[in-house]
PDB file of C-alpha atoms in Angstrom:
ATOM      1  CA  UNK A   1      -0.162   0.017  -0.033  1.00  0.00           C
ATOM      2  CA  UNK A   2       1.547   3.102  -0.787  1.00  0.00           C
ATOM      3  CA  UNK A   3       1.249   5.283   2.410  1.00  0.00           C
ATOM      4  CA  UNK A   4       2.032   9.065   0.173  1.00  0.00           C
ATOM      5  CA  UNK A   5       1.405   9.732  -3.271  1.00  0.00           C
ATOM      6  CA  UNK A   6       2.716  12.860  -4.899  1.00  0.00           C
ATOM      7  CA  UNK A   7       2.505  13.742  -8.422  1.00  0.00           C
ATOM      8  CA  UNK A   8       3.526  17.400 -10.231  1.00  0.00           C
ATOM      9  CA  UNK A   9       3.827  18.497  -6.855  1.00  0.00           C
ATOM     10  CA  UNK A  10       5.324  22.419  -7.025  1.00  0.00           C
ATOM     11  CA  UNK A  11       5.598  25.360  -4.036  1.00  0.00           C
ATOM     12  CA  UNK A  12       6.977  29.458  -5.319  1.00  0.00           C
ATOM     13  CA  UNK A  13       7.180  31.179  -3.050  1.00  0.00           C
ATOM     14  CA  UNK A  14       6.515  35.108  -3.391  1.00  0.00           C
ATOM     15  CA  UNK A  15       9.768  36.523  -6.203  1.00  0.00           C
ATOM     16  CA  UNK A  16       8.635  33.618  -8.412  1.00  0.00           C
ATOM     17  CA  UNK A  17      11.657  31.240  -5.337  1.00  0.00           C
ATOM     18  CA  UNK A  18      11.173  27.890  -6.665  1.00  0.00           C
ATOM     19  CA  UNK A  19      10.924  25.103  -3.346  1.00  0.00           C
ATOM     20  CA  UNK A  20       9.814  22.962  -5.405  1.00  0.00           C
ATOM     21  CA  UNK A  21       9.219  21.913  -8.591  1.00  0.00           C
ATOM     22  CA  UNK A  22       7.273  19.343  -9.780  1.00  0.00           C
ATOM     23  CA  UNK A  23       7.836  16.250  -7.594  1.00  0.00           C
ATOM     24  CA  UNK A  24       6.665  13.026  -7.862  1.00  0.00           C
ATOM     25  CA  UNK A  25       7.362  11.020  -5.423  1.00  0.00           C
ATOM     26  CA  UNK A  26       6.182   7.707  -3.564  1.00  0.00           C
ATOM     27  CA  UNK A  27       6.282   6.364   0.254  1.00  0.00           C
ATOM     28  CA  UNK A  28       5.255   2.054   0.618  1.00  0.00           C
ATOM     29  CA  UNK A  29       3.866   0.870   4.252  1.00  0.00           C
ATOM     30  CA  UNK A  30       6.665  -0.085   5.965  1.00  0.00           C
ATOM     31  CA  UNK A  31       9.303   1.971   4.179  1.00  0.00           C
ATOM     32  CA  UNK A  32      11.450   4.643   5.394  1.00  0.00           C
ATOM     33  CA  UNK A  33      12.539   7.176   2.266  1.00  0.00           C
ATOM     34  CA  UNK A  34      15.574   9.465   2.624  1.00  0.00           C
ATOM     35  CA  UNK A  35      15.039  13.141   1.128  1.00  0.00           C
ATOM     36  CA  UNK A  36      18.645  13.907   0.822  1.00  0.00           C
ATOM     37  CA  UNK A  37      20.172  17.071   0.182  1.00  0.00           C
ATOM     38  CA  UNK A  38      22.006  19.860   0.848  1.00  0.00           C
ATOM     39  CA  UNK A  39      21.111  23.314   1.937  1.00  0.00           C
ATOM     40  CA  UNK A  40      18.272  24.624   0.067  1.00  0.00           C
ATOM     41  CA  UNK A  41      17.621  22.148  -2.199  1.00  0.00           C
ATOM     42  CA  UNK A  42      14.332  21.982  -1.016  1.00  0.00           C
ATOM     43  CA  UNK A  43      13.709  18.552   1.716  1.00  0.00           C
ATOM     44  CA  UNK A  44      11.964  21.175   4.308  1.00  0.00           C
ATOM     45  CA  UNK A  45       9.331  22.826   2.164  1.00  0.00           C
ATOM     46  CA  UNK A  46       8.740  19.731   0.963  1.00  0.00           C
ATOM     47  CA  UNK A  47       7.676  18.200   4.308  1.00  0.00           C
ATOM     48  CA  UNK A  48       5.878  20.338   5.300  1.00  0.00           C
ATOM     49  CA  UNK A  49       3.276  20.622   2.551  1.00  0.00           C
ATOM     50  CA  UNK A  50       3.143  16.363   3.190  1.00  0.00           C
ATOM     51  CA  UNK A  51       1.742  17.362   6.793  1.00  0.00           C
ATOM     52  CA  UNK A  52      -0.417  20.084   4.775  1.00  0.00           C
ATOM     53  CA  UNK A  53       1.232  22.918   7.336  1.00  0.00           C
ATOM     54  CA  UNK A  54       2.222  24.927   3.518  1.00  0.00           C
ATOM     55  CA  UNK A  55      -0.120  24.556   0.857  1.00  0.00           C
ATOM     56  CA  UNK A  56       1.081  23.806  -2.316  1.00  0.00           C
ATOM     57  CA  UNK A  57       1.047  26.407  -5.672  1.00  0.00           C
ATOM     58  CA  UNK A  58       0.137  23.662  -7.097  1.00  0.00           C
ATOM     59  CA  UNK A  59       0.062  19.070  -7.601  1.00  0.00           C
ATOM     60  CA  UNK A  60      -0.766  16.515  -5.598  1.00  0.00           C
ATOM     61  CA  UNK A  61      -0.424  15.156  -2.545  1.00  0.00           C
ATOM     62  CA  UNK A  62      -2.444  12.209  -1.162  1.00  0.00           C
ATOM     63  CA  UNK A  63      -1.877  10.675   2.237  1.00  0.00           C
ATOM     64  CA  UNK A  64      -2.952   7.700   4.192  1.00  0.00           C
ATOM     65  CA  UNK A  65      -4.974   7.899   1.401  1.00  0.00           C
ATOM     66  CA  UNK A  66      -6.744  11.483   2.006  1.00  0.00           C
ATOM     67  CA  UNK A  67      -6.232  14.101  -0.527  1.00  0.00           C
ATOM     68  CA  UNK A  68      -3.898  16.852   1.717  1.00  0.00           C
ATOM     69  CA  UNK A  69      -4.180  19.997   2.374  1.00  0.00           C
ATOM     70  CA  UNK A  70      -8.722  19.673   2.009  1.00  0.00           C
ATOM     71  CA  UNK A  71      -7.970  16.685   4.533  1.00  0.00           C
ATOM     72  CA  UNK A  72      -5.018  16.743   6.368  1.00  0.00           C
ATOM     73  CA  UNK A  73      -7.704  16.584   9.709  1.00  0.00           C
ATOM     74  CA  UNK A  74      -9.132  12.929   8.892  1.00  0.00           C
ATOM     75  CA  UNK A  75      -5.190  11.540   9.104  1.00  0.00           C
ATOM     76  CA  UNK A  76      -3.866  13.927  10.987  1.00  0.00           C
ATOM     77  CA  UNK A  77      -3.430  11.998  14.551  1.00  0.00           C
ATOM     78  CA  UNK A  78      -1.924   9.532  12.308  1.00  0.00           C
ATOM     79  CA  UNK A  79       0.932  10.827  11.958  1.00  0.00           C
ATOM     80  CA  UNK A  80       4.124  12.342  13.967  1.00  0.00           C
ATOM     81  CA  UNK A  81       6.536  14.857  12.718  1.00  0.00           C
ATOM     82  CA  UNK A  82       9.389  16.330  14.356  1.00  0.00           C
ATOM     83  CA  UNK A  83      10.855  19.408  12.502  1.00  0.00           C
ATOM     84  CA  UNK A  84      14.416  20.980  11.655  1.00  0.00           C
ATOM     85  CA  UNK A  85      14.308  23.947  14.228  1.00  0.00           C
ATOM     86  CA  UNK A  86      12.801  24.134  17.385  1.00  0.00           C
ATOM     87  CA  UNK A  87      10.956  26.567  18.797  1.00  0.00           C
ATOM     88  CA  UNK A  88      11.360  27.290  22.724  1.00  0.00           C
ATOM     89  CA  UNK A  89       8.931  27.115  24.636  1.00  0.00           C
ATOM     90  CA  UNK A  90       9.762  29.384  27.536  1.00  0.00           C
ATOM     91  CA  UNK A  91       8.269  27.742  31.657  1.00  0.00           C
ATOM     92  CA  UNK A  92       7.863  24.814  29.992  1.00  0.00           C
ATOM     93  CA  UNK A  93       9.697  21.247  31.118  1.00  0.00           C
ATOM     94  CA  UNK A  94      10.342  18.785  28.658  1.00  0.00           C
ATOM     95  CA  UNK A  95       7.525  16.609  30.924  1.00  0.00           C
ATOM     96  CA  UNK A  96       4.672  19.356  30.019  1.00  0.00           C
ATOM     97  CA  UNK A  97       5.977  19.001  26.309  1.00  0.00           C
ATOM     98  CA  UNK A  98       6.279  15.508  25.910  1.00  0.00           C
ATOM     99  CA  UNK A  99       2.912  15.614  28.137  1.00  0.00           C
ATOM    100  CA  UNK A 100       1.753  18.009  26.353  1.00  0.00           C
ATOM    101  CA  UNK A 101       1.759  16.076  22.829  1.00  0.00           C
ATOM    102  CA  UNK A 102       0.377  13.244  24.248  1.00  0.00           C
ATOM    103  CA  UNK A 103      -3.011  14.931  25.728  1.00  0.00           C
ATOM    104  CA  UNK A 104      -3.379  16.637  21.880  1.00  0.00           C
ATOM    105  CA  UNK A 105      -3.353  13.590  20.580  1.00  0.00           C
ATOM    106  CA  UNK A 106      -6.549  12.226  22.054  1.00  0.00           C
ATOM    107  CA  UNK A 107      -4.704   9.793  25.465  1.00  0.00           C
ATOM    108  CA  UNK A 108      -6.515   9.816  28.631  1.00  0.00           C
ATOM    109  CA  UNK A 109      -3.586  11.643  30.980  1.00  0.00           C
ATOM    110  CA  UNK A 110      -2.618   8.514  32.380  1.00  0.00           C
ATOM    111  CA  UNK A 111      -2.088   7.082  28.855  1.00  0.00           C
ATOM    112  CA  UNK A 112      -0.282  10.435  28.862  1.00  0.00           C
ATOM    113  CA  UNK A 113       1.538   9.807  32.248  1.00  0.00           C
ATOM    114  CA  UNK A 114       2.935   6.023  31.478  1.00  0.00           C
ATOM    115  CA  UNK A 115       4.029   7.138  28.440  1.00  0.00           C
ATOM    116  CA  UNK A 116       5.012  10.283  28.125  1.00  0.00           C
ATOM    117  CA  UNK A 117       7.613   8.909  30.798  1.00  0.00           C
ATOM    118  CA  UNK A 118       8.297   5.370  28.757  1.00  0.00           C
ATOM    119  CA  UNK A 119       9.871   7.425  25.299  1.00  0.00           C
ATOM    120  CA  UNK A 120      11.801   9.283  28.370  1.00  0.00           C
ATOM    121  CA  UNK A 121      12.945   7.004  30.392  1.00  0.00           C
ATOM    122  CA  UNK A 122      13.842   5.091  26.751  1.00  0.00           C
ATOM    123  CA  UNK A 123      16.046   8.138  24.821  1.00  0.00           C
ATOM    124  CA  UNK A 124      17.728   9.305  28.230  1.00  0.00           C
ATOM    125  CA  UNK A 125      15.947  12.127  29.092  1.00  0.00           C
ATOM    126  CA  UNK A 126      14.336  11.250  32.364  1.00  0.00           C
ATOM    127  CA  UNK A 127      17.310  13.745  33.936  1.00  0.00           C
ATOM    128  CA  UNK A 128      16.188  16.133  32.083  1.00  0.00           C
ATOM    129  CA  UNK A 129      12.569  16.011  32.520  1.00  0.00           C
ATOM    130  CA  UNK A 130      12.004  19.151  35.533  1.00  0.00           C
ATOM    131  CA  UNK A 131      14.321  21.292  32.898  1.00  0.00           C
ATOM    132  CA  UNK A 132      12.667  23.973  31.560  1.00  0.00           C
ATOM    133  CA  UNK A 133      12.009  23.380  27.460  1.00  0.00           C
ATOM    134  CA  UNK A 134      13.687  26.946  26.726  1.00  0.00           C
ATOM    135  CA  UNK A 135      17.831  26.268  28.957  1.00  0.00           C
ATOM    136  CA  UNK A 136      18.105  23.091  26.984  1.00  0.00           C
ATOM    137  CA  UNK A 137      20.995  22.861  24.864  1.00  0.00           C
ATOM    138  CA  UNK A 138      20.278  22.315  20.509  1.00  0.00           C
ATOM    139  CA  UNK A 139      20.273  19.025  21.088  1.00  0.00           C
ATOM    140  CA  UNK A 140      19.036  17.684  24.049  1.00  0.00           C
ATOM    141  CA  UNK A 141      15.963  20.102  22.781  1.00  0.00           C
ATOM    142  CA  UNK A 142      15.905  18.178  19.163  1.00  0.00           C
ATOM    143  CA  UNK A 143      15.410  14.761  21.236  1.00  0.00           C
ATOM    144  CA  UNK A 144      12.599  16.037  23.145  1.00  0.00           C
ATOM    145  CA  UNK A 145      10.858  16.964  20.242  1.00  0.00           C
ATOM    146  CA  UNK A 146      11.457  13.376  18.402  1.00  0.00           C
ATOM    147  CA  UNK A 147      10.152  12.505  21.573  1.00  0.00           C
ATOM    148  CA  UNK A 148       7.270  14.534  21.336  1.00  0.00           C
ATOM    149  CA  UNK A 149       6.575  13.070  17.919  1.00  0.00           C
ATOM    150  CA  UNK A 150       6.204   9.322  18.936  1.00  0.00           C
ATOM    151  CA  UNK A 151       4.924   9.607  21.712  1.00  0.00           C
ATOM    152  CA  UNK A 152       1.371   8.829  20.910  1.00  0.00           C
ATOM    153  CA  UNK A 153       2.785   5.717  18.413  1.00  0.00           C
ATOM    154  CA  UNK A 154       1.739   7.484  14.896  1.00  0.00           C
ATOM    155  CA  UNK A 155       1.992   5.743  11.717  1.00  0.00           C
ATOM    156  CA  UNK A 156       3.571   7.971   9.112  1.00  0.00           C
ATOM    157  CA  UNK A 157       6.223   9.552  10.947  1.00  0.00           C
ATOM    158  CA  UNK A 158       8.081  12.314   9.365  1.00  0.00           C
ATOM    159  CA  UNK A 159      11.667  13.333  10.876  1.00  0.00           C
ATOM    160  CA  UNK A 160      13.313  16.757   9.242  1.00  0.00           C
ATOM    161  CA  UNK A 161      16.894  16.001   9.867  1.00  0.00           C
ATOM    162  CA  UNK A 162      16.430  14.244  13.162  1.00  0.00           C
ATOM    163  CA  UNK A 163      19.848  13.780  13.722  1.00  0.00           C
ATOM    164  CA  UNK A 164      21.193  17.192  12.689  1.00  0.00           C
ATOM    165  CA  UNK A 165      23.356  18.735  15.382  1.00  0.00           C
ATOM    166  CA  UNK A 166      23.270  15.259  18.101  1.00  0.00           C
ATOM    167  CA  UNK A 167      25.697  14.419  19.827  1.00  0.00           C
ATOM    168  CA  UNK A 168      27.144  10.374  19.326  1.00  0.00           C
ATOM    169  CA  UNK A 169      25.154   8.993  22.033  1.00  0.00           C
ATOM    170  CA  UNK A 170      22.199  10.967  21.131  1.00  0.00           C
ATOM    171  CA  UNK A 171      22.002  10.198  17.438  1.00  0.00           C
ATOM    172  CA  UNK A 172      22.042   6.367  17.876  1.00  0.00           C
ATOM    173  CA  UNK A 173      19.485   6.396  20.299  1.00  0.00           C
ATOM    174  CA  UNK A 174      16.974   8.347  17.438  1.00  0.00           C
ATOM    175  CA  UNK A 175      19.204   5.817  15.215  1.00  0.00           C
ATOM    176  CA  UNK A 176      17.998   2.808  16.944  1.00  0.00           C
ATOM    177  CA  UNK A 177      14.002   3.982  17.913  1.00  0.00           C
ATOM    178  CA  UNK A 178      13.411   4.128  14.055  1.00  0.00           C
ATOM    179  CA  UNK A 179      15.112   1.902  13.172  1.00  0.00           C
ATOM    180  CA  UNK A 180      12.938   0.118  16.029  1.00  0.00           C
ATOM    181  CA  UNK A 181       9.772   1.865  14.035  1.00  0.00           C
ATOM    182  CA  UNK A 182      10.143  -0.467  10.938  1.00  0.00           C
ATOM    183  CA  UNK A 183      10.338  -3.613  12.872  1.00  0.00           C
ATOM    184  CA  UNK A 184       7.478  -2.174  13.992  1.00  0.00           C
ATOM    185  CA  UNK A 185       6.319  -1.672  10.890  1.00  0.00           C
ATOM    186  CA  UNK A 186       6.178   1.678  10.524  1.00  0.00           C
ATOM    187  CA  UNK A 187       6.779   4.366   8.244  1.00  0.00           C
ATOM    188  CA  UNK A 188       9.567   7.158   7.974  1.00  0.00           C
ATOM    189  CA  UNK A 189       9.697  10.350   5.409  1.00  0.00           C
ATOM    190  CA  UNK A 190      12.975  11.466   6.668  1.00  0.00           C
ATOM    191  CA  UNK A 191      15.099  14.442   5.648  1.00  0.00           C
ATOM    192  CA  UNK A 192      18.617  15.026   5.280  1.00  0.00           C
ATOM    193  CA  UNK A 193      22.377  15.565   4.313  1.00  0.00           C
ATOM    194  CA  UNK A 194      23.874  12.953   6.727  1.00  0.00           C
ATOM    195  CA  UNK A 195      25.144  10.208   4.507  1.00  0.00           C
ATOM    196  CA  UNK A 196      25.931   7.745   7.141  1.00  0.00           C
ATOM    197  CA  UNK A 197      21.493   7.722   8.230  1.00  0.00           C
ATOM    198  CA  UNK A 198      20.387   7.607   4.734  1.00  0.00           C
ATOM    199  CA  UNK A 199      23.456   4.293   4.431  1.00  0.00           C
ATOM    200  CA  UNK A 200      21.975   2.476   8.049  1.00  0.00           C
ATOM    201  CA  UNK A 201      17.947   4.159   7.426  1.00  0.00           C
ATOM    202  CA  UNK A 202      16.927   4.255   4.025  1.00  0.00           C
ATOM    203  CA  UNK A 203      14.955   1.130   1.990  1.00  0.00           C
ATOM    204  CA  UNK A 204      15.082   4.199  -0.799  1.00  0.00           C
ATOM    205  CA  UNK A 205      16.375   7.467  -1.450  1.00  0.00           C
ATOM    206  CA  UNK A 206      15.534  10.648  -3.867  1.00  0.00           C
ATOM    207  CA  UNK A 207      18.428  12.935  -4.373  1.00  0.00           C
ATOM    208  CA  UNK A 208      16.874  17.004  -4.375  1.00  0.00           C
ATOM    209  CA  UNK A 209      18.317  19.843  -5.747  1.00  0.00           C
ATOM    210  CA  UNK A 210      17.217  22.749  -6.416  1.00  0.00           C
ATOM    211  CA  UNK A 211      14.473  21.535  -6.342  1.00  0.00           C
ATOM    212  CA  UNK A 212      13.716  18.875  -8.252  1.00  0.00           C
ATOM    213  CA  UNK A 213      13.858  14.614  -8.079  1.00  0.00           C
ATOM    214  CA  UNK A 214      17.726  14.245  -9.950  1.00  0.00           C
ATOM    215  CA  UNK A 215      17.542  10.307  -8.445  1.00  0.00           C
ATOM    216  CA  UNK A 216      15.944   7.322  -6.858  1.00  0.00           C
ATOM    217  CA  UNK A 217      15.999   3.999  -5.668  1.00  0.00           C
ATOM    218  CA  UNK A 218      18.039   1.747  -2.974  1.00  0.00           C
ATOM    219  CA  UNK A 219      21.332   3.718  -1.228  1.00  0.00           C
ATOM    220  CA  UNK A 220      23.534   0.292  -3.485  1.00  0.00           C
ATOM    221  CA  UNK A 221      21.093   1.596  -6.744  1.00  0.00           C
ATOM    222  CA  UNK A 222      22.020   4.420  -6.891  1.00  0.00           C
ATOM    223  CA  UNK A 223      25.806   3.669  -5.936  1.00  0.00           C
ATOM    224  CA  UNK A 224      25.341   0.952  -9.099  1.00  0.00           C
ATOM    225  CA  UNK A 225      23.721   3.812 -11.056  1.00  0.00           C
ATOM    226  CA  UNK A 226      26.072   6.402 -10.773  1.00  0.00           C
ATOM    227  CA  UNK A 227      29.327   4.783  -9.921  1.00  0.00           C
ATOM    228  CA  UNK A 228      29.746   1.421 -11.021  1.00  0.00           C
ATOM    229  CA  UNK A 229      32.199  -1.064 -10.619  1.00  0.00           C
ATOM    230  CA  UNK A 230      34.181  -2.286  -7.400  1.00  0.00           C
ATOM    231  CA  UNK A 231      37.921  -2.004  -7.295  1.00  0.00           C
ATOM    232  CA  UNK A 232      39.697  -5.432  -6.536  1.00  0.00           C
ATOM    233  CA  UNK A 233      43.475  -4.823  -6.074  1.00  0.00           C
ATOM    234  CA  UNK A 234      45.234  -8.126  -5.779  1.00  0.00           C
ATOM    235  CA  UNK A 235      49.585  -8.551  -5.314  1.00  0.00           C
ATOM    236  CA  UNK A 236      50.728 -11.862  -6.292  1.00  0.00           C
ATOM    237  CA  UNK A 237      54.656 -12.754  -5.884  1.00  0.00           C
ATOM    238  CA  UNK A 238      54.759 -13.743  -9.702  1.00  0.00           C
ATOM    239  CA  UNK A 239      53.252 -11.960 -12.749  1.00  0.00           C
ATOM    240  CA  UNK A 240      50.798 -13.782 -13.923  1.00  0.00           C
ATOM    241  CA  UNK A 241      48.427 -13.731 -17.737  1.00  0.00           C
ATOM    242  CA  UNK A 242      44.974 -12.770 -16.832  1.00  0.00           C
ATOM    243  CA  UNK A 243      43.427 -11.894 -20.051  1.00  0.00           C
ATOM    244  CA  UNK A 244      42.382 -15.004 -21.938  1.00  0.00           C
ATOM    245  CA  UNK A 245      40.636 -16.515 -18.393  1.00  0.00           C
ATOM    246  CA  UNK A 246      39.258 -13.253 -18.177  1.00  0.00           C
ATOM    247  CA  UNK A 247      37.853 -14.054 -21.709  1.00  0.00           C
ATOM    248  CA  UNK A 248      36.267 -17.499 -21.415  1.00  0.00           C
ATOM    249  CA  UNK A 249      34.615 -16.752 -17.811  1.00  0.00           C
ATOM    250  CA  UNK A 250      34.778 -13.824 -16.654  1.00  0.00           C
ATOM    251  CA  UNK A 251      34.165 -11.216 -19.247  1.00  0.00           C
ATOM    252  CA  UNK A 252      30.634 -10.705 -18.255  1.00  0.00           C
ATOM    253  CA  UNK A 253      31.582  -9.051 -14.813  1.00  0.00           C
ATOM    254  CA  UNK A 254      35.600  -7.767 -15.213  1.00  0.00           C
ATOM    255  CA  UNK A 255      35.384  -4.740 -17.068  1.00  0.00           C
ATOM    256  CA  UNK A 256      39.259  -4.024 -16.782  1.00  0.00           C
ATOM    257  CA  UNK A 257      42.560  -5.475 -15.802  1.00  0.00           C
ATOM    258  CA  UNK A 258      44.989  -2.846 -14.967  1.00  0.00           C
ATOM    259  CA  UNK A 259      49.502  -4.064 -13.121  1.00  0.00           C
ATOM    260  CA  UNK A 260      50.887  -2.048 -11.401  1.00  0.00           C
ATOM    261  CA  UNK A 261      54.101  -2.470  -9.645  1.00  0.00           C
ATOM    262  CA  UNK A 262      55.627  -5.039  -7.537  1.00  0.00           C
ATOM    263  CA  UNK A 263      53.053  -7.142  -9.386  1.00  0.00           C
ATOM    264  CA  UNK A 264      49.725  -5.565  -8.562  1.00  0.00           C
ATOM    265  CA  UNK A 265      46.399  -5.809 -10.288  1.00  0.00           C
ATOM    266  CA  UNK A 266      44.422  -4.221 -10.439  1.00  0.00           C
ATOM    267  CA  UNK A 267      40.429  -5.666 -11.175  1.00  0.00           C
ATOM    268  CA  UNK A 268      37.525  -2.869 -12.205  1.00  0.00           C
ATOM    269  CA  UNK A 269      34.035  -5.492 -11.350  1.00  0.00           C
ATOM    270  CA  UNK A 270      30.575  -5.138 -11.631  1.00  0.00           C
ATOM    271  CA  UNK A 271      29.505  -8.388  -9.632  1.00  0.00           C
ATOM    272  CA  UNK A 272      31.103  -8.822  -6.691  1.00  0.00           C
ATOM    273  CA  UNK A 273      30.251 -12.213  -5.823  1.00  0.00           C
ATOM    274  CA  UNK A 274      31.811 -12.696  -9.627  1.00  0.00           C
ATOM    275  CA  UNK A 275      34.745 -10.786  -8.998  1.00  0.00           C
ATOM    276  CA  UNK A 276      36.071 -13.482  -5.310  1.00  0.00           C
ATOM    277  CA  UNK A 277      35.662 -16.333  -8.066  1.00  0.00           C
ATOM    278  CA  UNK A 278      37.916 -14.737  -9.956  1.00  0.00           C
ATOM    279  CA  UNK A 279      40.007 -14.368  -7.182  1.00  0.00           C
ATOM    280  CA  UNK A 280      40.397 -17.791  -6.026  1.00  0.00           C
ATOM    281  CA  UNK A 281      40.679 -18.740  -9.788  1.00  0.00           C
ATOM    282  CA  UNK A 282      44.856 -16.408  -9.378  1.00  0.00           C
ATOM    283  CA  UNK A 283      45.264 -18.001  -6.578  1.00  0.00           C
ATOM    284  CA  UNK A 284      45.103 -21.543  -7.646  1.00  0.00           C
ATOM    285  CA  UNK A 285      47.726 -20.357 -10.521  1.00  0.00           C
ATOM    286  CA  UNK A 286      49.804 -18.110  -7.711  1.00  0.00           C
ATOM    287  CA  UNK A 287      50.181 -17.035  -4.637  1.00  0.00           C
ATOM    288  CA  UNK A 288      48.432 -14.048  -3.310  1.00  0.00           C
ATOM    289  CA  UNK A 289      50.159 -11.402  -0.945  1.00  0.00           C
ATOM    290  CA  UNK A 290      47.855  -8.972  -0.439  1.00  0.00           C
ATOM    291  CA  UNK A 291      44.049  -8.135  -1.605  1.00  0.00           C
ATOM    292  CA  UNK A 292      41.474  -5.750  -0.839  1.00  0.00           C
ATOM    293  CA  UNK A 293      38.490  -4.756  -2.544  1.00  0.00           C
ATOM    294  CA  UNK A 294      37.372  -0.928  -2.255  1.00  0.00           C
ATOM    295  CA  UNK A 295      33.623  -0.859  -2.929  1.00  0.00           C
ATOM    296  CA  UNK A 296      32.496   3.307  -4.108  1.00  0.00           C
ATOM    297  CA  UNK A 297      30.325   4.877  -1.530  1.00  0.00           C
ATOM    298  CA  UNK A 298      26.690   6.525  -1.346  1.00  0.00           C
ATOM    299  CA  UNK A 299      29.343   9.350  -0.375  1.00  0.00           C
ATOM    300  CA  UNK A 300      30.666   9.666  -3.589  1.00  0.00           C
ATOM    301  CA  UNK A 301      28.359  10.074  -5.260  1.00  0.00           C
ATOM    302  CA  UNK A 302      27.033  12.424  -2.898  1.00  0.00           C
ATOM    303  CA  UNK A 303      29.802  14.748  -4.068  1.00  0.00           C
ATOM    304  CA  UNK A 304      29.965  13.589  -7.038  1.00  0.00           C
ATOM    305  CA  UNK A 305      25.780  15.057  -7.693  1.00  0.00           C
ATOM    306  CA  UNK A 306      26.582  18.503  -5.285  1.00  0.00           C
ATOM    307  CA  UNK A 307      30.477  18.615  -5.923  1.00  0.00           C
TER     308      UNK A 307
END
């Protein structure tokens, strides 16, 4: 089932600033889908339209079977949202803020108290429960907002830069919780420019630039499509001719072979499993003294696209 569908979604701000330009995106139930791009790519504008905060200039949004923004009231109780920049609430404690959000989503007082304590404990915020929200560090404030986004156990979670400005331990707790929610069958849409988040969490990712979708696919598909080959470095004691073996048995997976100094061979391959079979064949006719495999990364794709 498709939880989110957008068609030709476009947002133009005053001054003819095009923030989103004909964006077509789908998110299936149980997926974690990432929107990746540099600052100013249009990520936040996109998610704010999805949850009904911004009205599109034109285009179509369907969320959980209902048209947005016209029917957002029918689905808002099933949505959790963590904004990119937290607004600080003066005179409100961490506990009160999360509890208040739980009550807004219809929980009873007893249920809201229990759920708030549970979430704060899970995210290691109990020690800060009575701190005023406006006295928190940016990282703690953002984790508080994450707690507020998940306190009502939403079916569809929208996270805008969820790990930005978090220390490593905070980031790990947030990542672990998102993974847990995915295992529970929840659906997550997140924006980020942190490659590790995409690699750890996302089933699929959309690359945005200047408000347009450039690429879509799983992280591994995109890496393969843009960068293609894997580099296999093999060093042997004596130089051996390999061209005939490649031509006869491995031409389908090896794009090129390069001989370096000290009997080092560099293979550019398209299929890692077949490449390892080839290395085993080399080991039958030569003594291998060194081997390494360099796989292209999503970060390399990011830098290739965005510079």
